[in-house]
Coordinates of C-alpha atoms and ligand atoms in Angstrom, one line a residue:
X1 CA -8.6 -117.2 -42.7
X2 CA -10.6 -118.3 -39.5
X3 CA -11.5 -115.5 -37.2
X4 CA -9.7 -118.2 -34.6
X5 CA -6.5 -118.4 -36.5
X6 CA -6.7 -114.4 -37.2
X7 CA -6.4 -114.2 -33.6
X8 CA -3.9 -116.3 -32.7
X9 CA -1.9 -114.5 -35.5
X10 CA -2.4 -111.2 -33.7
X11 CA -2.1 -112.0 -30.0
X12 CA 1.4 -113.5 -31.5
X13 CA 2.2 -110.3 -32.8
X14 CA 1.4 -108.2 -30.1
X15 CA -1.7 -106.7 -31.5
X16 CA -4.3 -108.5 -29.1
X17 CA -5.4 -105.3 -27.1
X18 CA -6.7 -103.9 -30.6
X19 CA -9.3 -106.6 -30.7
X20 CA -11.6 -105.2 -28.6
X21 CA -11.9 -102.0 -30.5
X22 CA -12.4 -103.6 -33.9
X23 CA -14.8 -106.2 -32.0
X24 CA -17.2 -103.3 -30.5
X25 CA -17.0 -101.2 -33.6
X26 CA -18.0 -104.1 -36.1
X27 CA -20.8 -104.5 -33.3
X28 CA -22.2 -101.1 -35.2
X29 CA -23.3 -97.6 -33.1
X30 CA -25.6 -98.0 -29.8
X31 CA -29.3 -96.3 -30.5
X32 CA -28.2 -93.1 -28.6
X33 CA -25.2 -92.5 -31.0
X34 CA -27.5 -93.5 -34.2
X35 CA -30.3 -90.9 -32.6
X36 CA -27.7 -88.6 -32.0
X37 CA -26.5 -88.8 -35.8
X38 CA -29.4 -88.1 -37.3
X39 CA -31.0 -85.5 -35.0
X40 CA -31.3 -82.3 -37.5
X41 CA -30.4 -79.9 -34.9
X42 CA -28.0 -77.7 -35.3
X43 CA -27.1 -77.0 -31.9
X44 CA -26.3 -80.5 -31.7
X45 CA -22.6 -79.1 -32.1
X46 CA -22.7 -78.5 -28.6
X47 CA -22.8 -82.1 -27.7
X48 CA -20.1 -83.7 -30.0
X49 CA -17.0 -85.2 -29.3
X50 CA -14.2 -83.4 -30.7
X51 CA -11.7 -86.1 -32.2
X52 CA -8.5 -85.0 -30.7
X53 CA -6.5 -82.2 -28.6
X54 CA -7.1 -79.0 -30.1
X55 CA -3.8 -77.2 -31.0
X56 CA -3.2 -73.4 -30.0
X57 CA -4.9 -71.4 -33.2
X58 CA -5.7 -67.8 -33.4
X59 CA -9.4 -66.4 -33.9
X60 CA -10.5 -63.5 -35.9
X61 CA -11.1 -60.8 -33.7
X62 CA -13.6 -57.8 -33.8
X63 CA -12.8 -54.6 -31.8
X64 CA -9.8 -54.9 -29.0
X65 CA -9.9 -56.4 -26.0
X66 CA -9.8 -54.1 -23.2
X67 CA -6.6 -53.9 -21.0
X68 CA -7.9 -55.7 -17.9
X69 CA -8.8 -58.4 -19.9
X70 CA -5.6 -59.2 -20.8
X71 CA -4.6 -62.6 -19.6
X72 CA -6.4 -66.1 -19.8
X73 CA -9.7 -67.5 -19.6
X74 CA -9.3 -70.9 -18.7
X75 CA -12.9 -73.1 -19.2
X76 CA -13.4 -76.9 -19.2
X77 CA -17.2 -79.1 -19.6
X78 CA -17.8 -82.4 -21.0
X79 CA -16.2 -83.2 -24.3
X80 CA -15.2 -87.1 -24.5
X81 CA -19.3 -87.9 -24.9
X82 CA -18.8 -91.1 -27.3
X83 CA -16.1 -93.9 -27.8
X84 CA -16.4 -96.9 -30.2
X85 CA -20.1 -96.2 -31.1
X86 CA -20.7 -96.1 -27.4
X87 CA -22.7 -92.8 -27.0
X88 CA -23.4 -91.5 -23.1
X89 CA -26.9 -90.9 -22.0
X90 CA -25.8 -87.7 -20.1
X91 CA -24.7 -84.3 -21.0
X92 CA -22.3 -84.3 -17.5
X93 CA -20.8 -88.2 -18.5
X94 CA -18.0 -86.6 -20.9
X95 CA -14.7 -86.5 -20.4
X96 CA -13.7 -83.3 -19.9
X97 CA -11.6 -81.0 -22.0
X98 CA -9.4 -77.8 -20.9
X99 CA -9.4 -74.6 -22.7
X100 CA -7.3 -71.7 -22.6
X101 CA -8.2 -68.3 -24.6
X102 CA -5.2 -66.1 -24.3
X103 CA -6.4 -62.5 -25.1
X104 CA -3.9 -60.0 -25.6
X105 CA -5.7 -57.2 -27.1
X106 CA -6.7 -57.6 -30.8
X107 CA -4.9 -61.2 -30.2
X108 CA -7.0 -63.6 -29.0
X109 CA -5.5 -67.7 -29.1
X110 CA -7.4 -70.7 -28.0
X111 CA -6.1 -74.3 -27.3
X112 CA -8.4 -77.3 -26.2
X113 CA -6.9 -80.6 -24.5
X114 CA -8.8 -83.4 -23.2
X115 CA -7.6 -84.2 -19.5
X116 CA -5.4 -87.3 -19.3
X117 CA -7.5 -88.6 -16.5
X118 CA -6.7 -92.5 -16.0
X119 CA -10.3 -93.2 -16.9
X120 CA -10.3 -91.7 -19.9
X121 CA -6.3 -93.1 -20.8
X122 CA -7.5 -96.4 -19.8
X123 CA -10.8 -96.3 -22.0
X124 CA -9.2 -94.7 -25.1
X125 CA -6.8 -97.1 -25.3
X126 CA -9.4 -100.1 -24.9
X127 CA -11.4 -97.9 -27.5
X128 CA -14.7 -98.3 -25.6
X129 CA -15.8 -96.9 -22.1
X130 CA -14.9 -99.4 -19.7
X131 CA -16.3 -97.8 -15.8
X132 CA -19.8 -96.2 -15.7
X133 CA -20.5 -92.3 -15.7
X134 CA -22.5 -90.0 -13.6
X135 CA -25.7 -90.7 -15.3
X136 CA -24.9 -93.7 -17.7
X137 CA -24.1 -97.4 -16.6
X138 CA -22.5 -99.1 -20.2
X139 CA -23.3 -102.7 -20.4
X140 CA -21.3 -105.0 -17.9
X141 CA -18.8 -102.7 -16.2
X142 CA -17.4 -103.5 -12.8
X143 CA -17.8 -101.3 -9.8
X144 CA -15.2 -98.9 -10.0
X145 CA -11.9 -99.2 -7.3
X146 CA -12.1 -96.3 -6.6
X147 CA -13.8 -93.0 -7.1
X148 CA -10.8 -91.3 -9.2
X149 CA -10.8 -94.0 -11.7
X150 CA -14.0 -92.9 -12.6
X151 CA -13.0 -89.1 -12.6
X152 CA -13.4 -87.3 -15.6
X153 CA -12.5 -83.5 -14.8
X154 CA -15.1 -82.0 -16.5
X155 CA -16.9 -79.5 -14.1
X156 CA -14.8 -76.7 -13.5
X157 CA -11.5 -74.7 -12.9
X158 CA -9.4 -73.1 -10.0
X159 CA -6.6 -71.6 -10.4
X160 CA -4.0 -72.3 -8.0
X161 CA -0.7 -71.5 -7.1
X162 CA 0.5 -71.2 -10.9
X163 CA -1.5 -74.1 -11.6
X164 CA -4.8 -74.8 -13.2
X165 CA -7.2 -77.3 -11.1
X166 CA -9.9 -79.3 -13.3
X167 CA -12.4 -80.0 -11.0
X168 CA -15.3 -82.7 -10.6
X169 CA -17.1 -83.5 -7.9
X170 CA -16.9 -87.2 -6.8
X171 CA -12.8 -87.1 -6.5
X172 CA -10.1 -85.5 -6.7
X173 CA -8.8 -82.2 -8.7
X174 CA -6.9 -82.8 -11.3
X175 CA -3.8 -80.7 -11.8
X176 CA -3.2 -79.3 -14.7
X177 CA 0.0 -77.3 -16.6
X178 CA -1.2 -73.9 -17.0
X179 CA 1.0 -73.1 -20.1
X180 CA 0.5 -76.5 -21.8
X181 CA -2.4 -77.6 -20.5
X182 CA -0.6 -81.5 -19.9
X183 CA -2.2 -83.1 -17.0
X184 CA 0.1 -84.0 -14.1
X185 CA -2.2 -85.7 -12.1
X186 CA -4.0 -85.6 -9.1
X187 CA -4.1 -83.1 -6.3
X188 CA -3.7 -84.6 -2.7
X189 CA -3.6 -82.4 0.0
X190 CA -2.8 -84.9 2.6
X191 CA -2.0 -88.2 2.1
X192 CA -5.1 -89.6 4.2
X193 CA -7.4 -87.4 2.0
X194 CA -6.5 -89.0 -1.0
X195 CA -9.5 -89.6 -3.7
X196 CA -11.9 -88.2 -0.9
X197 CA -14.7 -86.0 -2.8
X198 CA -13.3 -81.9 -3.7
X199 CA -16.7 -80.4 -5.3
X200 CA -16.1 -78.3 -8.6
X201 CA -17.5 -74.9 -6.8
X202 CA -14.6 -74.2 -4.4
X203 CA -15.3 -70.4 -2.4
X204 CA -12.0 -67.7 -2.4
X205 CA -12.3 -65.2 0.1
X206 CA -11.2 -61.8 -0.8
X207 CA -7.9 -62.6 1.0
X208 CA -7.8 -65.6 -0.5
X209 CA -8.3 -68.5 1.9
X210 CA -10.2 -71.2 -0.3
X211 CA -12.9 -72.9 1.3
X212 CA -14.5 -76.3 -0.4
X213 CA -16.4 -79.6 0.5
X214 CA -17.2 -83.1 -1.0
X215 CA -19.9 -85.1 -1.0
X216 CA -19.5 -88.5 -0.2
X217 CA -22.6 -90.1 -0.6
X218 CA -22.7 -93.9 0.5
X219 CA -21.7 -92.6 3.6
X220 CA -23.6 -89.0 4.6
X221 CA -20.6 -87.5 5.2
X222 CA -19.6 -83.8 4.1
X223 CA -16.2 -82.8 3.6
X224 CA -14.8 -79.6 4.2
X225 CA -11.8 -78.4 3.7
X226 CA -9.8 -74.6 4.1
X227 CA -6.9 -74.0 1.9
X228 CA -4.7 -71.1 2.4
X229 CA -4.0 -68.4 -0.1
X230 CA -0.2 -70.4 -0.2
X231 CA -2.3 -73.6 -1.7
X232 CA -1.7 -75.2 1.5
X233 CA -4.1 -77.0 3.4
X234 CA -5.2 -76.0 7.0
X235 CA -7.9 -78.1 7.9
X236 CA -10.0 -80.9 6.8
X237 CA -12.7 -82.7 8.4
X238 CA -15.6 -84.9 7.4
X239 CA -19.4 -83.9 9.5
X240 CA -22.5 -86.0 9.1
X241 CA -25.3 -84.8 7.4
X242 CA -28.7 -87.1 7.6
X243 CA -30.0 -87.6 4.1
X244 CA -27.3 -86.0 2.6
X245 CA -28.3 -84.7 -1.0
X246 CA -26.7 -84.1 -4.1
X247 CA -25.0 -80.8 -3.6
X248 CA -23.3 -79.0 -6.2
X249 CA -22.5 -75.7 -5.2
X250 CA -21.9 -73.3 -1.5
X251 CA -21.2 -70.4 -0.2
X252 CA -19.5 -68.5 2.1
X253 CA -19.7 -65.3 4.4
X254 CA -17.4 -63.7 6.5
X255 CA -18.0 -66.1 9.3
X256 CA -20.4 -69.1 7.5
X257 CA -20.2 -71.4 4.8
X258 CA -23.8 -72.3 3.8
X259 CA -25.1 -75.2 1.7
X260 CA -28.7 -75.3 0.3
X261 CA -29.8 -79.1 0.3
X262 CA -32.0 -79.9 -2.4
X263 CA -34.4 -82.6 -1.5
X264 CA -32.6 -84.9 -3.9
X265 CA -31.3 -87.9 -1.8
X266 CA -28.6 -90.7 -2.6
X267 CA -30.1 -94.2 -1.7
X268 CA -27.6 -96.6 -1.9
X269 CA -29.9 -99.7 -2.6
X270 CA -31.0 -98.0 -5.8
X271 CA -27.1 -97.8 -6.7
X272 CA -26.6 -101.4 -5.5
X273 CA -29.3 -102.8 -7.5
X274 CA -27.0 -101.5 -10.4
X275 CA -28.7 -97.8 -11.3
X276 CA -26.0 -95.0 -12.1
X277 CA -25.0 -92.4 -9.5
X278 CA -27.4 -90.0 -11.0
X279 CA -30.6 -92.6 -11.0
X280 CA -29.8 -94.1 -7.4
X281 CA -30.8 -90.6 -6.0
X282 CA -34.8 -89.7 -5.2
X283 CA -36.6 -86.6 -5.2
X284 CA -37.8 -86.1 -1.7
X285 CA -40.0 -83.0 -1.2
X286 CA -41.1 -83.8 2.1
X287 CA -37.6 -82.7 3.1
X288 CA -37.7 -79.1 1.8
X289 CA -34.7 -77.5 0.6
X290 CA -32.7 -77.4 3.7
X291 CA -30.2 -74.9 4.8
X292 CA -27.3 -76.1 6.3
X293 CA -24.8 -73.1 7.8
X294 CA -22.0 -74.4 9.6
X295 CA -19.5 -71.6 11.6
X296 CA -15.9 -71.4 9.5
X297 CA -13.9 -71.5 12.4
X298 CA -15.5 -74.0 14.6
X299 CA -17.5 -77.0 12.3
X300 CA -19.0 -78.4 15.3
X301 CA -21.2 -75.0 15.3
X302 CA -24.0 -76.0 13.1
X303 CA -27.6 -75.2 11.9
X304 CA -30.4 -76.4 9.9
X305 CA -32.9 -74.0 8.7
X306 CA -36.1 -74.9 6.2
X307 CA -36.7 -73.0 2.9
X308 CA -39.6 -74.5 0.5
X309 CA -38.9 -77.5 -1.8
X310 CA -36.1 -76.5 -4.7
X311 CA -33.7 -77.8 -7.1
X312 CA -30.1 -75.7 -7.7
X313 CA -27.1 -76.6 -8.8
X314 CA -25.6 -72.4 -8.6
X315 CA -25.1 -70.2 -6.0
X316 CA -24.6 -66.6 -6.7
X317 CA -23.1 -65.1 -3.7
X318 CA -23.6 -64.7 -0.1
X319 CA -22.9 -62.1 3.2
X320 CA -24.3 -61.4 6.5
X321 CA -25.3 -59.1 8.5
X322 CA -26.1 -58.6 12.4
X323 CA -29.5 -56.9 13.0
X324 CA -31.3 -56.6 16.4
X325 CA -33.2 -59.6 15.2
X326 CA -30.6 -61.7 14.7
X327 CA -28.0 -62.8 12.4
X328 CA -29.2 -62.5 8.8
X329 CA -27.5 -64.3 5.3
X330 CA -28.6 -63.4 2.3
X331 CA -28.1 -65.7 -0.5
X332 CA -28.8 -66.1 -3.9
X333 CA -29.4 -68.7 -5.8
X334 CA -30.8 -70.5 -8.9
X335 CA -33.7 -72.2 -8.0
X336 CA -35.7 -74.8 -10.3
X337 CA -39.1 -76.5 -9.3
X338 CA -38.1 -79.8 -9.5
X339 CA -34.9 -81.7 -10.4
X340 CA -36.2 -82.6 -13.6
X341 CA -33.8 -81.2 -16.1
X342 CA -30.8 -83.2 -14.7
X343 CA -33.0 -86.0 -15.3
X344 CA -34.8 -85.4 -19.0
X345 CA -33.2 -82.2 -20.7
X346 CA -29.9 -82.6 -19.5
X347 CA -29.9 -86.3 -20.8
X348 CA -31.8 -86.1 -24.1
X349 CA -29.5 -83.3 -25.5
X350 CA -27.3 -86.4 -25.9
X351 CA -29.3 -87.6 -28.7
X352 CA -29.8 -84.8 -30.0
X353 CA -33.8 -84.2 -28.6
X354 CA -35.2 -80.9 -26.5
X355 CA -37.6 -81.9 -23.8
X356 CA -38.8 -78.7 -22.0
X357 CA -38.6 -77.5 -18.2
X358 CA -39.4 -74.8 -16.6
X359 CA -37.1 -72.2 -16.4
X360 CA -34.7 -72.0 -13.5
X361 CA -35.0 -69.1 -11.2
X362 CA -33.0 -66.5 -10.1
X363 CA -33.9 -66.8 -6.3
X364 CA -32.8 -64.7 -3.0
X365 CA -33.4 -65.7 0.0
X366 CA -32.6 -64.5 3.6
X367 CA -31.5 -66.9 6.8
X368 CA -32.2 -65.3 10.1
X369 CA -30.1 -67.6 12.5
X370 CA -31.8 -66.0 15.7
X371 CA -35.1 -67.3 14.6
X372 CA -34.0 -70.3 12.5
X373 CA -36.7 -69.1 10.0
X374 CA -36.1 -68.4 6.5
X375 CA -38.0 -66.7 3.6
X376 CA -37.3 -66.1 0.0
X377 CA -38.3 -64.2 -3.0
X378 CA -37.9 -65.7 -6.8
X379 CA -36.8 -62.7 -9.3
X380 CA -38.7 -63.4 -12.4
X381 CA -36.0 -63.8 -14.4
X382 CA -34.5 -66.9 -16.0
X383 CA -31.3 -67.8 -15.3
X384 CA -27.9 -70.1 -14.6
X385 CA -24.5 -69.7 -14.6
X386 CA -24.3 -66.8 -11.9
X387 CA -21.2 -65.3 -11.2
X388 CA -20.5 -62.6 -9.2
X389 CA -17.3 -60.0 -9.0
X390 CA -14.8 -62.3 -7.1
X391 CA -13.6 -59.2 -5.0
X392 CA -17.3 -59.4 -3.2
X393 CA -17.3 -63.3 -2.8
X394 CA -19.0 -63.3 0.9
X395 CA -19.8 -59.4 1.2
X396 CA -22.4 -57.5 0.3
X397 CA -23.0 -57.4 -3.8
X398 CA -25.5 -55.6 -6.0
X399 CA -25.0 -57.2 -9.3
X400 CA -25.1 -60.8 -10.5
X401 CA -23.9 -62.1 -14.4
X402 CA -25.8 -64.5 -15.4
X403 CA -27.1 -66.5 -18.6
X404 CA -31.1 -65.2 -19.3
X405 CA -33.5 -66.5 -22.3
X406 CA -34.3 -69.9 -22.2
X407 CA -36.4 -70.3 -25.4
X408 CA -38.1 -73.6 -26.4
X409 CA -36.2 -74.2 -29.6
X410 CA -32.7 -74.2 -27.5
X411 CA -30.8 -76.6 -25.2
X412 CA -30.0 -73.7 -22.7
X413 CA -30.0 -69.9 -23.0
X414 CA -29.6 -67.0 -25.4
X415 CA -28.6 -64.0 -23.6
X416 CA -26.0 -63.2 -20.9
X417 CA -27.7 -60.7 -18.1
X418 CA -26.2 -58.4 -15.4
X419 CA -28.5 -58.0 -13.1
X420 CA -29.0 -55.9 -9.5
X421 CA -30.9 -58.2 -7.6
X422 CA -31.6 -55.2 -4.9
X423 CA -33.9 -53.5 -7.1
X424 CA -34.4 -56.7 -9.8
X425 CA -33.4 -54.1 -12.6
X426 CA -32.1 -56.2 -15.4
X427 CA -30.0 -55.3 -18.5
X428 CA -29.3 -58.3 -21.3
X429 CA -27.7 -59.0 -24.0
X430 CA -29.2 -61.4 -26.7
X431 CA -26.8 -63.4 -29.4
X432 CA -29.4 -63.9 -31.9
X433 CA -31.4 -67.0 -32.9
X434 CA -28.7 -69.1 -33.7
X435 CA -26.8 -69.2 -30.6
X436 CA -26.2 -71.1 -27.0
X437 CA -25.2 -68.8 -24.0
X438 CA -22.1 -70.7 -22.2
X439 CA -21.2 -68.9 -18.3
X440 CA -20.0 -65.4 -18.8
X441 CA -17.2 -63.9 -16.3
X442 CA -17.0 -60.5 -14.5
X443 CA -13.5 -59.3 -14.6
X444 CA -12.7 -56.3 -11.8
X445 CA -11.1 -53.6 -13.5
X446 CA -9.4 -51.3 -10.3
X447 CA -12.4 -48.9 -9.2
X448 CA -14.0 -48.8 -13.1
X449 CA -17.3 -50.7 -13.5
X450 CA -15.7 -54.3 -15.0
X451 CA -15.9 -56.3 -18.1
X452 CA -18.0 -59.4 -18.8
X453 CA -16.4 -62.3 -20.7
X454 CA -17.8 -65.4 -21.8
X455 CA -18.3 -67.3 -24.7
X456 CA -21.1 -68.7 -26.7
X457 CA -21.8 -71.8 -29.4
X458 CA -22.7 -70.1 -32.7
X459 CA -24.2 -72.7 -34.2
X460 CA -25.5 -71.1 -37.0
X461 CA -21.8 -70.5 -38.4
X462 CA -20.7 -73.4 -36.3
X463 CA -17.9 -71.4 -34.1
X464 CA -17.4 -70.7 -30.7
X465 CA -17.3 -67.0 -30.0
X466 CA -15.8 -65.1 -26.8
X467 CA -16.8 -61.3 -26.3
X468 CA -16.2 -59.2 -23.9
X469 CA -18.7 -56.4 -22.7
X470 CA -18.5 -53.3 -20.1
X471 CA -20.6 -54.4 -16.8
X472 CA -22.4 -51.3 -16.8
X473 CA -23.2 -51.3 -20.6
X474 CA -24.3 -55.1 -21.6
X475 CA -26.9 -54.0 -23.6
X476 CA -25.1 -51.8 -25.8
X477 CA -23.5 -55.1 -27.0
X478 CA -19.9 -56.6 -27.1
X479 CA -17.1 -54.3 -27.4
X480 CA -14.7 -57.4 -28.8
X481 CA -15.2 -60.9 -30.1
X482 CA -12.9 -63.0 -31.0
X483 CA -14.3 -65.9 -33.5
X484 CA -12.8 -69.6 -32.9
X485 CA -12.7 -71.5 -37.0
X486 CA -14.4 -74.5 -34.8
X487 CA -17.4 -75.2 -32.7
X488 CA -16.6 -76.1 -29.2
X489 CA -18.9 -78.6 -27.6
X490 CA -20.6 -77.0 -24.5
X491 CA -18.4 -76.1 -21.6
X492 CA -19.2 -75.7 -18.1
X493 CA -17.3 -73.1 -15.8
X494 CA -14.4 -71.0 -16.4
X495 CA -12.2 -68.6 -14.5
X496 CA -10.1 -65.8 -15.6
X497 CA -6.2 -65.2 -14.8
X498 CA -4.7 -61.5 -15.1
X499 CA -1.4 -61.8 -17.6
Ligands
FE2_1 FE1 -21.5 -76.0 -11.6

């Protein structure tokens, strides 16, 4: 039969949209898929594409999860990182998958679902990507309507009012069912803020007023926006911001949210002559890493101070404090030289190749907004992932959990750290060899010391493995794990919910 008539046959039949699948897969793998295949790595786990929706299944657990534990760690990163042969050329392009781990003691269940994003309906059903990603442009794609139907919820989580928030950071949230993990679609908080920009590190003050912002980059504009404790919005506004950067991450104190700018600038005829979102931005030391610190109650009250050339995408935690010399922030941070892992290592993982970088830094630095000068001081420790105890979010904190070890033969880290970054004193943990450190948690527990939770790739047994530690005794090692039968590829951020 002609390939002609064959068509004619199936378009008559219904079966047209099919083609284009069958065409692009007879069309064979792209290079990055084919590298990506025969890469020998073993951590390579971490960067492949689960098939399908993982249903609820119980893991083997060690020991018993402690009491305050008890409840769900929700987590979501990039999962969806091929279609048809089509691989992406970054580790943040995937479509993003939801997780729940539902610990109950010596119970521990996990369930993985992609999120139904239109994008990723749209392109599944076409059986090839269709719109361009954050770092990859697939051959011939149109520029996209809008930015949601390029959002693939992959970043991170908030819970919210009984509902689960996948965030990214170019659109909206994403809402998502926090028992079923079903997508319902996307979070508008007023209808003239719909699609604008909702970054995937939203703030909670201890009393629970969410504070966030967006970047939209074409037009130098920063969103901000204040949420109540209800889930209702208060306020949003847009302020300009000259050479606005890629930012990924804030913080708050009582009375300031504060932004570090990396020097890494959007320049729109870079993205108009057809380069991804990631490629259209330049590194531009000459601008230092600005601090931007705008007053929460009055946005008009703003401030620029200088700190020394940087990279970040994580903020630990900041507070402030009025001295006779002014007001002072102090914020942490981790701080890389350059932004040259979002460029190389963060991209080659996807074919399955290690290209060093320095190690990022665990950085603090202090803001004296009666002087406008800053300083700061790295820690020499190795880290990402910070989180802090979400009862100190804006006041003074000692201790920071973090991911430690970067090692040459790994895509990432090997141990999870608590560390005091008033005195620098460090305790670790280290998961062997054969294993990649994903964020770890603090989880209060009333006036005791806390719990860590997090998870890791074992990829030497190929399984995903949550443990849970006491704060105040990381070395000593987990005091539960619970063992998934699967590998998970590498997530992003997480946040725990009390049952
Ligand atoms: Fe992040």
């Amino acid at each position: 039969m002609q390939r002609r008539e064959l068509m004619r046959l199936l378009a008559s039949a219904g079966a047209l949209p099919l083609l284009a699948p069958l065409a692009r897969a007879a069309a064979g793998k792209d290079d990055w898929q084919t590298d990506f295949e025969a890469a020998g790595t073993r951590w390579k786990t971490g960067f492949a594409t689960p098939p399908d929706d993982l249903p609820l299944t119980r893991a083997t657990v060690r020991g018993r999860f402690p009491d305050a534990v008890a409840g769900t760690l929700f987590r979501i990163g990039p999962a969806g990182h091929d279609l048809g042969g089509e691989r992406y050329h970054h580790w943040f392009d995937g479509d993003g998958m939801v997780h729940r781990f539902v610990i109950d003691g010596a119970d521990v269940r996990h369930q993985g679902r992609y999120v139904a994003t239109p994008k990723r309906v749209a392109e599944v059903r076409a059986g090839r990507h269709l719109m361009e990603a954050f770092g990859t442009m697939p051959p011939g794609v149109e520029p996209p309507a809008s930015a949601d139907s390029i959002n693939v919820a992959n970043t991170s989580v908030l819970p919210l009012q009984g509902e689960v928030l996948a965030l990214w950071e170019g659109g909206s949230a994403t809402r998502i069912d926090a028992r079923t993990l079903d997508t319902l679609g996307v979070k508008t908080w007023r209808p003239d803020l719909a699609g604008m920009p909702f970054s995937a590190h939203p703030r909670v003050d201890p009393d629970g007023t969410v504070w966030n912002f967006g970047v939209a980059s074409g037009q130098s504009l920063l969103a901000l926006y204040e949420i109540g404790a209800d889930g209702a919005l208060r306020r949003a506004a847009a302020v300009p911001v000259p050479e606005l950067p890629m930012v990924h991450d804030f913080a708050v104190t009582a009375r300031h949210l504060v932004f570090l700018m990396p020097p890494l600038v959007y320049d729109t005829k870079r993205k108009e002559a057809g380069a991804s979102f990631l490629d259209a931005h330049v590194w531009r030391p000459e601008l230092g890493m600005r601090a931007l610190v705008v007053d929460k109650q009055d946005w008009e009250r703003r401030q620029v101070l200088e700190l020394p050339a940087g990279f970040l995408f994580h903020v630990g935690n900041a507070w402030e404090e009025d001295t006779p010399r002014g007001t002072l922030i102090h914020i942490d941070y981790v701080r890389s030289e350059n932004a040259d892992a979002v460029f190389t290592t963060n991209r080659e993982v996807m074919r399955g190749r290690l290209v060093k970088r320095a190690a990022p830094r665990l950085t603090a630095a202090t803001l004296n907004l009666g002087t406008g000068k800053a300083v700061q001081t790295e820690l020499a420790l190795d880290a990402e992932f910070p989180r802090i105890d979400p009862r100190r979010v804006g006041l003074r904190h000692r201790h920071v959990v973090h991911a430690t070890q970067t090692r040459p033969d790994l895509p990432g880290f090997g141990a999870v750290a608590r560390t005091d970054i008033e005195t620098g004193r460090s305790q670790r943990f280290g998961y062997g060899p054969q294993a990649v450190v994903e964020e770890h948690v603090f989880v209060p527990d009333g006036s005791r010391p806390g719990w860590v939770l997090g998870t890791v790739l074992d990829f030497g047994r190929q399984k995903t493995v949550l443990s849970c530690f006491a704060a105040d005794h990381l070395a000593a090692g987990p005091v539960a794990q619970a063992t998934l039968p699967y590998a998970l590829p590498l997530g992003l951020h997480g946040a725990f919910v009390k049952a």
